[in-house]
Amino acid sequence: MVSSNNAGQPSNSHDRDDNGILFQTFEWHTPSEPPPPRETYSTKSHYGRLNRLLPGLAAVGVTRVWLPPGCKANSPGGNGYDCYDLWDLGEFDQKYARSVKWGSREELRNLMDTAKREGIECIWDAVLNHKTAGDRTEDTWAVESDKEGVLQICPPRKIEAWLRYDFPGREREGMKYSGMKWRAEHFNGTDWDQRGQKNAIYKLIDDPAKYPKPSQQQSGNKTVQFGMNRLARFANKFRAEAPPRRPGKDWAQDVDDEHGNYDYLMFSNIDHSHPEVKQDLMNWGRWMLESTGISGFRLDAVQHFSYNFTKEWTARVHEVSQGKNGKDAFVVGEIWTGEVHRITKWLDVVSQGACAYDSPLLYNFSRISEDVRKGSKNADLRTIIRDSLLEIRPDVAVTLVTNHDTQPGQTSFTSMLPETKALWYAFILLRQEGYPCVFWGDLYGTRGPKAEPPACTVPDGKGGRRSLLPNLMMCRRLFAYGEQIDYWDAMSCIAWTRAGSPDKPGSGCVALLSIGDAKEKVEADNWTGKSISFGQPGDLYVDVLRIAEQRADVKIDEKGTGFFPCRGMSASVYIRKDAQGLEQLPMPFNLDAYAL
């Protein structure tokens, strides 16, 4: 039994008092039919859909939404991670469309107005690492690199790369918003040589005539160097010394050092050390805060671009936000890693009011889930926060169960037994530490070739299914307040209590997670439970995740203890039977987002 008094939200989330929830408003295959070129509104665009959904999301406790990267992409159907023009939010006719996939600039404006009325803040998914789909080619010096982008595998040569960005749609309107046209000098890497018709990682360099030729050490036995690098990555015992850096243009050095240097990720890699690049991106951050109504950013792929640039950029957007909103912007970085030190390294450099997604915690959910799936004796709920950001820096941890990258079929797909998702959501939503993020696909289901139904569903007693997720979100909003005491004394069942807060009438709860058998049994139907000191003698508690007809009373005895049961492979949340707000549960919620 452990008492916990960690801060409940990232320091810049500003939702500490009302137990805020961040909601990701899309999944990878979210359908959207934006307005055609000469129109500004569509009933089937995703922005229009979100506009209709926001009131219902606010009702279950959503206080902030994460919008997709709504800048002009490579194609009309691009999700936005294939970013072409940051300054085009669905306003200019370029890349074969005026709108972006998600909708038009006008629809975005309406969405922001609705969010403001509902008391919901919006953060923008900012893709600052790369661009794609240049308008014209340009000759530039480059060296072809190995697949990690670290070792040179051919002599310098000129390639023909799609690195001229003229933005003709904005150009026709006088380069509205930004006058910068991007050229090869604004990048340090790309992935396609038009002349050679070859896909590879090309590191862009300055004219070799300006600098001495690479030393013999650098151009030595590449096979040995490459093998050592692979051995270091997979055996994690030693790493070959990196070859001497070529003078002049190079990869950023203040990035994650996985694979030696992790600057290059994909497409045309932005050189954040270039003064024009830096200024344009600074201006863009200011413009987004001042012109759209957003209050923060989700930064995509932060381990792949300069940490020091990110520090400077974050400080600038905080300054703008303070002037406009009287508070810092909300800034959260995405780093996919199971090694928490890689996340804290980024946080230590950026330092100023930034938080990060807790990917190690998500991987812990997956690990325990897979142990359960395989029937492993190693399945242990007590290890749920081991080596996670939540464990060491709960005040900057944004917790999540799934997102668009980890859903089935995606690049970072992370296996997770569907039956366990309700446990993980109960954990992130009802704990004092961390700031929970709920995924569109778990609330509404996903589309695409590996579509999945909404998560956390159970029989509704009427022959259908109902979702526990809206109810867990409501439990956070209504009851999950006050001092936290943990009961993590069994591998298969853990629990914690929240004492409640005087300014939240009826608040306080007992939460249990179970993945199977435990020493204490209630009946043969795979139930477990715990004796827990909570409340006052004579108090009655009920599990609000069950429908009213199935709620059994738990009575607190004269010693102040009650036995709280939980079915195997499920979560239970007990609330005082006479608590204010209990009548709202189970919460009616329409899981068909596409019917509205």
Coordinates of C-alpha atoms in Angstrom, one line a residue:
M1 CA 0.0 0.0 0.0
V2 CA 1.6 3.2 -1.2
S3 CA 0.4 6.8 -0.9
S4 CA 0.9 9.0 -4.0
N5 CA 0.6 12.7 -4.2
N6 CA 2.2 13.4 -7.6
A7 CA 0.9 16.3 -9.7
G8 CA -2.0 15.2 -11.8
Q9 CA -1.3 17.0 -15.1
P10 CA 1.7 18.3 -17.0
S11 CA 2.6 21.7 -15.7
N12 CA 1.4 23.4 -18.9
S13 CA -1.9 21.6 -19.4
H14 CA -3.9 24.0 -17.2
D15 CA -6.5 21.2 -16.6
R16 CA -5.3 20.2 -13.2
D17 CA -8.5 21.3 -11.4
D18 CA -11.1 19.7 -13.8
N19 CA -9.2 16.4 -14.6
G20 CA -8.7 17.3 -18.2
I21 CA -8.7 14.7 -21.0
L22 CA -6.9 15.0 -24.4
F23 CA -8.8 13.4 -27.3
Q24 CA -7.1 12.5 -30.5
T25 CA -9.6 13.4 -33.2
F26 CA -8.5 11.0 -36.0
E27 CA -7.1 7.6 -36.9
W28 CA -5.0 6.7 -39.9
H29 CA -7.9 5.7 -42.1
T30 CA -10.4 8.3 -41.0
P31 CA -12.6 9.0 -44.1
S32 CA -13.2 12.5 -45.2
E33 CA -14.8 14.1 -48.2
P34 CA -13.7 17.8 -48.2
P35 CA -15.3 20.5 -50.2
P36 CA -14.5 20.5 -54.0
P37 CA -12.2 23.2 -55.3
R38 CA -14.8 26.0 -55.7
E39 CA -16.7 25.3 -52.5
T40 CA -15.9 25.8 -48.9
Y41 CA -18.2 23.4 -47.0
S42 CA -19.0 19.7 -47.1
T43 CA -21.3 17.7 -44.8
K44 CA -18.9 14.8 -45.1
S45 CA -15.6 16.5 -44.3
H46 CA -13.9 15.5 -41.1
Y47 CA -13.8 19.0 -39.8
G48 CA -17.6 19.1 -40.3
R49 CA -18.0 15.8 -38.5
L50 CA -15.9 17.0 -35.6
N51 CA -18.0 20.1 -35.4
R52 CA -21.0 17.9 -34.8
L53 CA -19.2 15.6 -32.3
L54 CA -17.6 18.2 -30.0
P55 CA -20.7 18.8 -27.8
G56 CA -20.9 15.1 -27.0
L57 CA -17.2 14.9 -26.3
A58 CA -17.3 17.8 -24.0
A59 CA -20.2 16.1 -22.1
V60 CA -17.9 13.1 -21.3
G61 CA -15.1 15.2 -20.0
V62 CA -12.9 16.0 -23.1
T63 CA -11.2 19.4 -22.4
R64 CA -8.6 19.4 -25.2
V65 CA -8.6 17.9 -28.7
W66 CA -5.6 17.0 -30.8
L67 CA -6.3 18.0 -34.4
P68 CA -4.7 16.2 -37.4
P69 CA -1.9 17.9 -39.3
G70 CA -4.2 20.0 -41.4
C71 CA -1.5 21.6 -43.7
K72 CA -1.5 21.1 -47.4
A73 CA -0.1 17.6 -48.1
N74 CA 1.4 15.8 -51.1
S75 CA -2.0 14.8 -52.4
P76 CA -5.7 15.7 -51.7
G77 CA -6.0 12.5 -49.6
G78 CA -2.8 12.9 -47.7
N79 CA -3.2 12.8 -43.9
G80 CA -0.7 15.7 -43.5
Y81 CA 2.4 13.9 -42.4
D82 CA 3.4 14.2 -46.0
C83 CA 3.6 17.9 -45.5
Y84 CA 4.0 20.3 -48.5
D85 CA 3.0 23.8 -47.3
L86 CA 2.6 24.6 -43.6
W87 CA 1.0 27.9 -44.5
D88 CA -1.9 26.4 -46.5
L89 CA -4.6 25.2 -44.1
G90 CA -7.1 24.4 -46.9
E91 CA -7.2 27.9 -48.5
F92 CA -5.1 27.7 -51.7
D93 CA -5.5 25.8 -54.9
Q94 CA -2.3 23.7 -55.0
K95 CA -1.4 20.0 -55.1
Y96 CA -4.6 19.3 -57.0
A97 CA -7.0 20.7 -54.4
R98 CA -8.0 23.8 -52.4
S99 CA -9.0 22.0 -49.2
V100 CA -6.8 19.6 -47.2
K101 CA -8.1 16.0 -46.6
W102 CA -9.8 17.1 -43.4
G103 CA -11.7 20.1 -44.8
S104 CA -11.4 23.7 -45.8
R105 CA -9.9 26.7 -43.9
E106 CA -13.5 27.9 -43.4
E107 CA -14.6 24.6 -41.9
L108 CA -11.6 24.8 -39.6
R109 CA -12.7 28.2 -38.5
N110 CA -16.2 26.9 -37.7
L111 CA -14.7 24.0 -35.8
M112 CA -12.6 26.3 -33.7
D113 CA -15.6 28.5 -32.9
T114 CA -17.5 25.4 -31.7
A115 CA -14.6 24.2 -29.6
K116 CA -14.5 27.6 -27.9
R117 CA -18.2 27.5 -27.1
E118 CA -17.8 24.0 -25.6
G119 CA -14.8 25.0 -23.5
I120 CA -12.5 22.7 -25.5
E121 CA -8.9 23.8 -26.4
C122 CA -7.3 22.6 -29.6
I123 CA -3.8 21.6 -30.3
W124 CA -2.3 21.3 -33.8
D125 CA -0.3 18.4 -35.1
A126 CA 2.9 20.2 -36.3
V127 CA 5.1 18.4 -38.9
L128 CA 8.4 20.4 -38.7
N129 CA 10.8 17.7 -39.5
H130 CA 10.4 17.3 -43.3
K131 CA 8.6 18.4 -46.5
T132 CA 7.6 16.4 -49.5
A133 CA 6.5 16.9 -53.1
G134 CA 8.6 19.9 -54.2
D135 CA 7.4 21.8 -57.3
R136 CA 10.6 21.5 -59.3
T137 CA 13.9 19.8 -59.2
E138 CA 17.2 21.3 -58.4
D139 CA 20.8 20.1 -58.7
T140 CA 22.6 19.7 -55.4
W141 CA 25.7 18.0 -54.1
A142 CA 25.0 14.8 -52.0
V143 CA 26.5 11.6 -50.7
E144 CA 24.5 8.4 -50.7
S145 CA 24.3 7.1 -47.1
D146 CA 23.7 3.7 -45.6
K147 CA 20.1 2.9 -44.6
E148 CA 20.7 4.5 -41.2
G149 CA 21.8 7.7 -42.9
V150 CA 25.2 7.7 -41.0
L151 CA 27.9 6.1 -43.2
Q152 CA 28.8 7.4 -46.7
I153 CA 28.7 4.6 -49.2
C154 CA 29.7 6.5 -52.4
P155 CA 31.7 9.5 -53.4
P156 CA 30.0 12.9 -53.6
R157 CA 28.0 13.7 -56.7
K158 CA 25.3 15.9 -57.9
I159 CA 21.8 14.6 -57.8
E160 CA 18.6 16.1 -59.1
A161 CA 16.2 16.4 -56.2
W162 CA 12.6 17.8 -55.9
L163 CA 13.7 20.6 -53.5
R164 CA 12.2 23.7 -55.2
Y165 CA 9.1 24.8 -53.4
D166 CA 7.4 27.7 -55.1
F167 CA 3.9 27.3 -53.6
P168 CA 2.1 28.4 -56.8
G169 CA -1.3 28.6 -55.0
R170 CA -0.1 31.1 -52.5
E171 CA 2.2 32.8 -55.1
R172 CA -0.9 33.7 -57.1
E173 CA -2.1 35.7 -54.1
G174 CA 1.2 37.4 -53.5
M175 CA 2.9 34.7 -51.4
K176 CA 0.2 35.3 -48.7
Y177 CA 1.3 34.7 -45.1
S178 CA 5.0 33.8 -45.9
G179 CA 7.3 35.0 -48.7
M180 CA 9.8 32.2 -48.3
K181 CA 10.3 29.8 -51.2
W182 CA 12.3 26.7 -50.2
R183 CA 15.4 25.6 -52.1
A184 CA 18.0 22.8 -51.7
E185 CA 19.9 25.0 -49.3
H186 CA 17.1 24.7 -46.8
F187 CA 17.4 20.9 -46.5
N188 CA 20.1 18.5 -45.5
G189 CA 18.7 15.3 -46.8
T190 CA 16.3 13.7 -49.3
D191 CA 15.3 10.3 -50.6
W192 CA 15.0 10.5 -54.4
D193 CA 17.4 11.3 -57.2
Q194 CA 15.3 12.2 -60.3
R195 CA 18.3 11.9 -62.7
G196 CA 19.4 8.5 -61.4
Q197 CA 15.8 7.4 -60.8
K198 CA 17.0 6.0 -57.5
N199 CA 15.4 5.9 -54.0
A200 CA 18.1 6.1 -51.2
I201 CA 19.1 8.3 -48.3
Y202 CA 21.0 11.2 -49.7
K203 CA 22.8 13.5 -47.3
L204 CA 23.1 16.9 -48.9
I205 CA 26.5 18.5 -48.6
D206 CA 28.3 21.7 -49.7
D207 CA 30.4 21.7 -52.9
P208 CA 33.3 19.4 -52.2
A209 CA 35.7 21.8 -53.9
K210 CA 35.3 24.1 -50.9
Y211 CA 36.6 21.5 -48.4
P212 CA 39.3 18.9 -48.1
K213 CA 38.6 15.5 -49.3
P214 CA 37.4 13.0 -46.6
S215 CA 40.2 11.4 -44.8
Q216 CA 41.4 7.8 -45.5
Q217 CA 39.9 6.8 -42.1
Q218 CA 36.4 7.9 -43.3
S219 CA 36.7 6.1 -46.7
G220 CA 38.2 2.9 -45.3
N221 CA 36.6 -0.5 -44.8
K222 CA 32.9 0.4 -44.9
T223 CA 31.8 -3.2 -44.4
V224 CA 33.5 -3.5 -41.1
Q225 CA 32.1 -0.1 -40.0
F226 CA 28.6 -1.0 -41.0
G227 CA 28.8 -4.4 -39.3
M228 CA 30.0 -2.8 -36.1
N229 CA 27.2 -0.4 -36.2
R230 CA 24.6 -3.1 -36.6
L231 CA 26.2 -5.1 -33.8
A232 CA 26.0 -2.1 -31.6
R233 CA 22.3 -1.6 -32.4
F234 CA 21.2 -5.1 -31.8
A235 CA 23.7 -6.4 -29.2
N236 CA 23.8 -3.0 -27.4
K237 CA 27.3 -3.7 -26.2
F238 CA 29.6 -1.4 -28.2
R239 CA 29.4 1.0 -31.1
A240 CA 32.0 1.7 -33.8
E241 CA 33.4 5.1 -33.7
A242 CA 31.5 7.4 -36.1
P243 CA 33.5 8.5 -39.1
P244 CA 34.9 12.0 -39.1
R245 CA 32.3 14.6 -40.0
R246 CA 32.5 16.2 -43.4
P247 CA 33.0 20.0 -43.1
G248 CA 30.0 22.1 -44.0
K249 CA 26.4 21.1 -44.3
D250 CA 25.6 18.0 -42.2
W251 CA 22.9 16.2 -40.3
A252 CA 21.9 18.0 -37.1
Q253 CA 24.0 16.7 -34.2
D254 CA 21.6 17.5 -31.4
V255 CA 19.1 14.7 -32.2
D256 CA 18.5 11.2 -30.8
D257 CA 21.7 9.1 -31.2
E258 CA 19.9 5.8 -31.9
H259 CA 21.6 4.2 -34.9
G260 CA 24.4 6.8 -34.5
N261 CA 22.4 9.8 -35.7
Y262 CA 18.7 9.9 -36.1
D263 CA 18.2 13.2 -37.9
Y264 CA 17.0 11.6 -41.1
L265 CA 13.5 10.1 -41.0
M266 CA 11.8 10.5 -44.4
F267 CA 11.2 12.7 -47.5
S268 CA 13.1 15.9 -47.7
N269 CA 14.8 16.6 -44.4
I270 CA 14.6 20.2 -43.2
D271 CA 17.9 21.9 -42.1
H272 CA 16.8 23.8 -39.0
S273 CA 20.2 25.5 -38.7
H274 CA 19.5 27.6 -41.8
P275 CA 18.5 31.1 -40.6
E276 CA 15.7 31.4 -43.2
V277 CA 14.3 28.1 -42.2
K278 CA 14.4 29.0 -38.5
Q279 CA 12.7 32.3 -39.0
D280 CA 10.0 30.9 -41.2
L281 CA 9.1 28.2 -38.7
M282 CA 9.2 30.7 -35.9
N283 CA 6.8 32.9 -37.8
W284 CA 4.5 30.0 -38.6
G285 CA 4.2 29.1 -34.9
R286 CA 3.2 32.6 -34.0
W287 CA 0.8 32.8 -37.0
M288 CA -0.9 29.6 -36.0
L289 CA -1.5 30.8 -32.4
E290 CA -2.7 34.2 -33.4
S291 CA -4.8 33.4 -36.5
T292 CA -6.5 30.0 -35.9
G293 CA -7.4 29.9 -32.2
I294 CA -5.4 26.8 -31.3
S295 CA -3.7 26.8 -27.9
G296 CA -0.8 24.4 -28.5
F297 CA 1.0 21.9 -30.6
R298 CA 1.7 18.2 -30.9
L299 CA 5.2 18.0 -32.3
D300 CA 5.7 15.1 -34.7
A301 CA 8.9 13.0 -34.7
V302 CA 10.8 15.3 -32.3
Q303 CA 13.8 13.0 -31.9
H304 CA 14.6 13.6 -35.6
F305 CA 15.2 17.3 -35.6
S306 CA 17.4 19.7 -33.7
Y307 CA 16.6 19.7 -30.0
N308 CA 18.0 23.2 -29.6
F309 CA 15.9 24.5 -32.4
T310 CA 12.9 23.0 -30.6
K311 CA 13.9 24.7 -27.4
E312 CA 14.0 28.0 -29.1
W313 CA 10.8 27.4 -31.1
T314 CA 8.9 26.3 -27.9
A315 CA 10.1 29.4 -26.0
R316 CA 8.8 31.6 -28.8
V317 CA 5.3 30.0 -28.9
H318 CA 5.1 30.2 -25.1
E319 CA 5.9 33.9 -25.4
V320 CA 3.2 34.4 -28.1
S321 CA 0.7 32.4 -26.1
Q322 CA 1.4 34.4 -22.9
G323 CA 0.7 37.6 -24.8
K324 CA -2.5 36.2 -26.4
N325 CA -4.0 33.9 -23.8
G326 CA -2.1 34.7 -20.6
K327 CA -0.6 31.3 -20.3
D328 CA 2.0 29.0 -21.9
A329 CA 1.0 27.0 -25.0
F330 CA 0.5 23.3 -24.6
V331 CA 3.4 21.5 -26.3
V332 CA 3.8 17.7 -26.4
G333 CA 6.5 15.8 -28.2
E334 CA 6.3 12.5 -29.9
I335 CA 9.2 10.1 -29.4
W336 CA 8.7 6.4 -30.1
T337 CA 11.0 4.5 -27.9
G338 CA 11.0 1.9 -25.1
E339 CA 13.9 3.7 -23.5
V340 CA 12.7 6.4 -21.2
H341 CA 16.1 8.1 -21.1
R342 CA 15.7 9.1 -24.7
I343 CA 12.5 11.0 -23.8
T344 CA 14.0 12.7 -20.8
K345 CA 17.0 13.8 -22.8
W346 CA 14.7 15.7 -25.2
L347 CA 12.7 17.1 -22.3
D348 CA 15.9 18.3 -20.5
V349 CA 17.1 20.2 -23.6
V350 CA 13.7 21.7 -24.5
S351 CA 13.0 22.2 -20.8
Q352 CA 10.5 25.1 -21.0
G353 CA 6.9 23.9 -20.5
A354 CA 7.0 20.8 -22.8
C355 CA 5.7 17.3 -22.1
A356 CA 6.0 14.0 -24.0
Y357 CA 3.9 11.0 -24.9
D358 CA 4.7 8.1 -22.6
S359 CA 5.6 5.5 -25.2
P360 CA 7.3 3.2 -22.7
L361 CA 4.1 3.0 -20.7
L362 CA 2.2 2.0 -23.8
Y363 CA 4.8 -0.7 -24.4
N364 CA 4.3 -1.9 -20.9
F365 CA 0.6 -2.2 -21.6
S366 CA 1.4 -4.3 -24.6
R367 CA 3.9 -6.4 -22.8
I368 CA 1.5 -7.4 -20.0
S369 CA -1.3 -7.9 -22.6
E370 CA 0.9 -10.3 -24.6
D371 CA 1.9 -12.2 -21.5
V372 CA -1.8 -12.6 -20.8
R373 CA -2.5 -13.7 -24.4
K374 CA 0.2 -16.3 -24.2
G375 CA -0.8 -17.5 -20.7
S376 CA 2.7 -16.5 -19.4
K377 CA 3.4 -16.7 -15.7
N378 CA 5.2 -13.4 -16.1
A379 CA 2.0 -11.4 -16.5
D380 CA 2.4 -8.9 -13.7
L381 CA 0.3 -5.8 -13.2
R382 CA 2.7 -4.5 -10.6
T383 CA 5.2 -3.8 -13.4
I384 CA 2.8 -1.5 -15.2
I385 CA 4.8 1.7 -14.8
R386 CA 8.3 0.2 -14.8
D387 CA 10.8 2.3 -16.6
S388 CA 8.1 4.6 -17.9
L389 CA 7.9 8.4 -18.0
L390 CA 5.0 8.2 -15.6
E391 CA 7.3 6.5 -13.1
I392 CA 10.0 9.1 -13.1
R393 CA 8.4 12.4 -14.4
P394 CA 4.7 12.1 -14.0
D395 CA 4.2 15.9 -14.3
V396 CA 5.2 15.8 -18.0
A397 CA 3.8 12.4 -19.0
V398 CA 1.0 12.3 -21.6
T399 CA -0.4 8.8 -21.2
L400 CA -2.0 6.8 -24.0
V401 CA -3.1 3.3 -24.9
T402 CA -3.2 3.5 -28.7
N403 CA -2.8 6.1 -31.5
H404 CA -2.7 6.3 -35.3
D405 CA 0.9 5.0 -35.4
T406 CA 0.3 1.9 -33.2
Q407 CA -3.1 0.8 -34.6
P408 CA -3.0 -2.4 -36.7
G409 CA -1.3 -2.0 -40.1
Q410 CA 0.8 1.0 -39.1
T411 CA 4.5 1.6 -38.9
S412 CA 4.7 1.3 -35.1
F413 CA 1.9 -1.2 -34.7
T414 CA 1.8 -2.4 -31.1
S415 CA 0.0 -5.6 -30.3
M416 CA -2.6 -5.4 -27.5
L417 CA -5.2 -7.9 -26.4
P418 CA -8.6 -6.1 -27.0
E419 CA -9.9 -7.4 -23.7
T420 CA -7.2 -5.5 -21.8
K421 CA -7.8 -2.1 -23.2
A422 CA -10.5 -1.2 -20.6
L423 CA -7.9 -1.9 -17.9
W424 CA -5.3 0.4 -19.5
Y425 CA -7.9 3.2 -20.0
A426 CA -9.0 2.8 -16.4
F427 CA -5.4 3.2 -15.4
I428 CA -4.6 6.3 -17.3
L429 CA -7.9 8.0 -16.7
L430 CA -8.3 7.4 -12.9
R431 CA -4.8 7.9 -11.7
Q432 CA -3.6 11.1 -10.1
E433 CA -0.4 11.3 -12.2
G434 CA -0.2 11.8 -16.0
Y435 CA -2.4 13.5 -18.5
P436 CA -4.5 10.9 -20.4
C437 CA -5.1 10.9 -24.2
V438 CA -8.0 8.9 -25.6
F439 CA -7.7 7.7 -29.2
W440 CA -10.4 8.2 -31.8
G441 CA -10.1 4.5 -32.9
D442 CA -10.7 3.2 -29.4
L443 CA -13.8 5.4 -28.9
Y444 CA -15.4 5.1 -32.4
G445 CA -13.5 2.3 -34.1
T446 CA -11.1 2.3 -37.1
R447 CA -11.6 1.9 -40.8
G448 CA -9.2 0.6 -43.4
P449 CA -7.9 -2.9 -44.3
K450 CA -7.5 -3.9 -40.6
A451 CA -10.6 -2.1 -39.3
E452 CA -11.5 -2.6 -35.6
P453 CA -14.7 -1.9 -33.7
P454 CA -14.7 0.5 -30.7
A455 CA -12.6 -0.8 -27.8
C456 CA -13.7 -1.5 -24.2
T457 CA -17.1 -2.9 -25.1
V458 CA -19.1 -5.3 -23.0
P459 CA -22.6 -6.8 -23.3
D460 CA -25.4 -4.3 -22.6
G461 CA -27.9 -6.8 -21.2
K462 CA -30.1 -6.2 -24.2
G463 CA -28.3 -8.4 -26.7
G464 CA -26.0 -5.6 -27.9
R465 CA -22.7 -4.0 -26.8
R466 CA -21.9 -0.9 -24.9
S467 CA -18.6 0.9 -24.4
L468 CA -17.0 1.3 -21.0
L469 CA -14.7 4.1 -22.3
P470 CA -17.2 7.0 -22.1
N471 CA -18.0 5.9 -18.5
L472 CA -14.4 5.8 -17.6
M473 CA -14.0 9.3 -19.0
M474 CA -17.0 10.4 -16.9
C475 CA -15.5 8.8 -13.8
R476 CA -12.4 10.9 -14.3
R477 CA -14.5 14.0 -14.6
L478 CA -16.7 13.3 -11.6
F479 CA -14.9 11.1 -9.1
A480 CA -11.1 10.7 -9.6
Y481 CA -9.9 13.4 -7.2
G482 CA -7.9 13.5 -4.0
E483 CA -5.1 11.6 -2.4
Q484 CA -4.2 8.3 -4.0
I485 CA -3.3 5.1 -2.2
D486 CA -2.0 2.1 -4.1
Y487 CA -2.7 -1.6 -3.4
W488 CA -0.3 -3.3 -5.7
D489 CA 0.2 -6.5 -3.8
A490 CA -0.7 -9.2 -6.4
M491 CA 0.5 -9.9 -9.9
S492 CA -3.0 -10.4 -11.3
C493 CA -4.9 -7.7 -9.5
I494 CA -4.0 -4.2 -8.4
A495 CA -6.1 -1.4 -7.0
W496 CA -5.9 2.2 -5.8
T497 CA -8.2 4.6 -4.1
R498 CA -8.8 8.3 -4.6
A499 CA -10.0 10.0 -1.4
G500 CA -12.1 12.7 -3.1
S501 CA -11.9 16.5 -2.8
P502 CA -14.1 18.7 -0.7
D503 CA -14.8 21.0 -3.6
K504 CA -16.0 18.0 -5.8
P505 CA -19.2 16.7 -4.1
G506 CA -19.5 12.9 -4.3
S507 CA -15.9 12.5 -5.5
G508 CA -13.6 9.7 -4.5
C509 CA -13.4 6.1 -5.8
V510 CA -11.9 2.7 -5.6
A511 CA -10.4 1.3 -8.8
L512 CA -9.4 -2.3 -9.5
L513 CA -7.7 -4.0 -12.5
S514 CA -7.7 -7.8 -12.9
I515 CA -6.1 -10.0 -15.5
G516 CA -7.2 -13.3 -14.0
D517 CA -7.0 -15.5 -10.9
A518 CA -5.8 -14.3 -7.5
K519 CA -5.6 -15.9 -4.1
E520 CA -8.8 -14.2 -2.9
K521 CA -11.8 -15.6 -4.9
V522 CA -15.5 -14.6 -4.8
E523 CA -16.9 -17.3 -6.9
A524 CA -15.8 -19.7 -9.6
D525 CA -16.4 -17.2 -12.4
N526 CA -12.8 -16.0 -12.3
W527 CA -13.5 -13.1 -9.9
T528 CA -10.8 -11.5 -7.7
G529 CA -10.9 -8.8 -5.1
K530 CA -9.2 -6.9 -2.4
S531 CA -10.0 -5.8 1.2
I532 CA -9.5 -2.1 1.2
S533 CA -9.8 0.6 3.9
F534 CA -12.0 3.3 2.4
G535 CA -14.9 5.6 3.4
Q536 CA -16.8 5.4 6.6
P537 CA -18.4 2.4 8.4
G538 CA -21.8 1.7 6.9
D539 CA -21.1 3.4 3.5
L540 CA -22.3 1.5 0.5
Y541 CA -20.3 1.4 -2.8
V542 CA -21.3 0.1 -6.2
D543 CA -19.3 -0.7 -9.4
V544 CA -20.4 2.0 -11.9
L545 CA -19.0 0.1 -14.9
R546 CA -21.9 -2.3 -14.5
I547 CA -25.4 -1.6 -15.6
A548 CA -27.6 -0.7 -12.7
E549 CA -29.4 -4.1 -12.5
Q550 CA -26.0 -5.8 -12.0
R551 CA -24.6 -3.6 -9.3
A552 CA -24.0 -5.4 -6.0
D553 CA -23.4 -3.3 -2.9
V554 CA -20.1 -3.3 -1.1
K555 CA -20.6 -2.3 2.6
I556 CA -17.8 -0.8 4.7
D557 CA -17.6 -2.7 8.0
E558 CA -17.1 -1.3 11.5
K559 CA -13.3 -1.3 11.0
G560 CA -13.6 0.9 7.9
T561 CA -12.8 -1.9 5.4
G562 CA -14.7 -3.3 2.5
F563 CA -14.1 -6.2 0.1
F564 CA -14.2 -4.9 -3.4
P565 CA -14.6 -7.6 -6.1
C566 CA -13.5 -7.5 -9.7
R567 CA -14.1 -9.9 -12.5
G568 CA -11.0 -11.4 -14.2
M569 CA -9.9 -9.5 -17.4
S570 CA -11.8 -6.4 -16.4
A571 CA -11.8 -3.2 -14.5
S572 CA -14.1 -2.1 -11.7
V573 CA -14.7 1.4 -10.4
Y574 CA -16.6 1.8 -7.1
I575 CA -18.4 4.9 -6.1
R576 CA -20.4 5.7 -3.0
K577 CA -24.0 4.7 -3.7
D578 CA -25.4 8.1 -2.8
A579 CA -22.7 10.1 -4.6
Q580 CA -23.7 13.1 -6.6
G581 CA -23.3 12.3 -10.3
L582 CA -23.8 8.5 -10.0
E583 CA -27.2 8.8 -11.8
Q584 CA -25.3 9.9 -15.0
L585 CA -23.8 6.4 -15.3
P586 CA -23.8 4.3 -17.4
M587 CA -23.4 7.2 -19.8
P588 CA -25.4 7.0 -23.0
F589 CA -23.0 7.6 -25.9
N590 CA -23.3 7.2 -29.7
L591 CA -20.4 5.2 -30.9
D592 CA -21.2 5.7 -34.6
A593 CA -19.3 8.9 -35.3
Y594 CA -20.2 8.6 -39.0
A595 CA -23.9 8.7 -38.5
L596 CA -24.0 12.2 -37.1

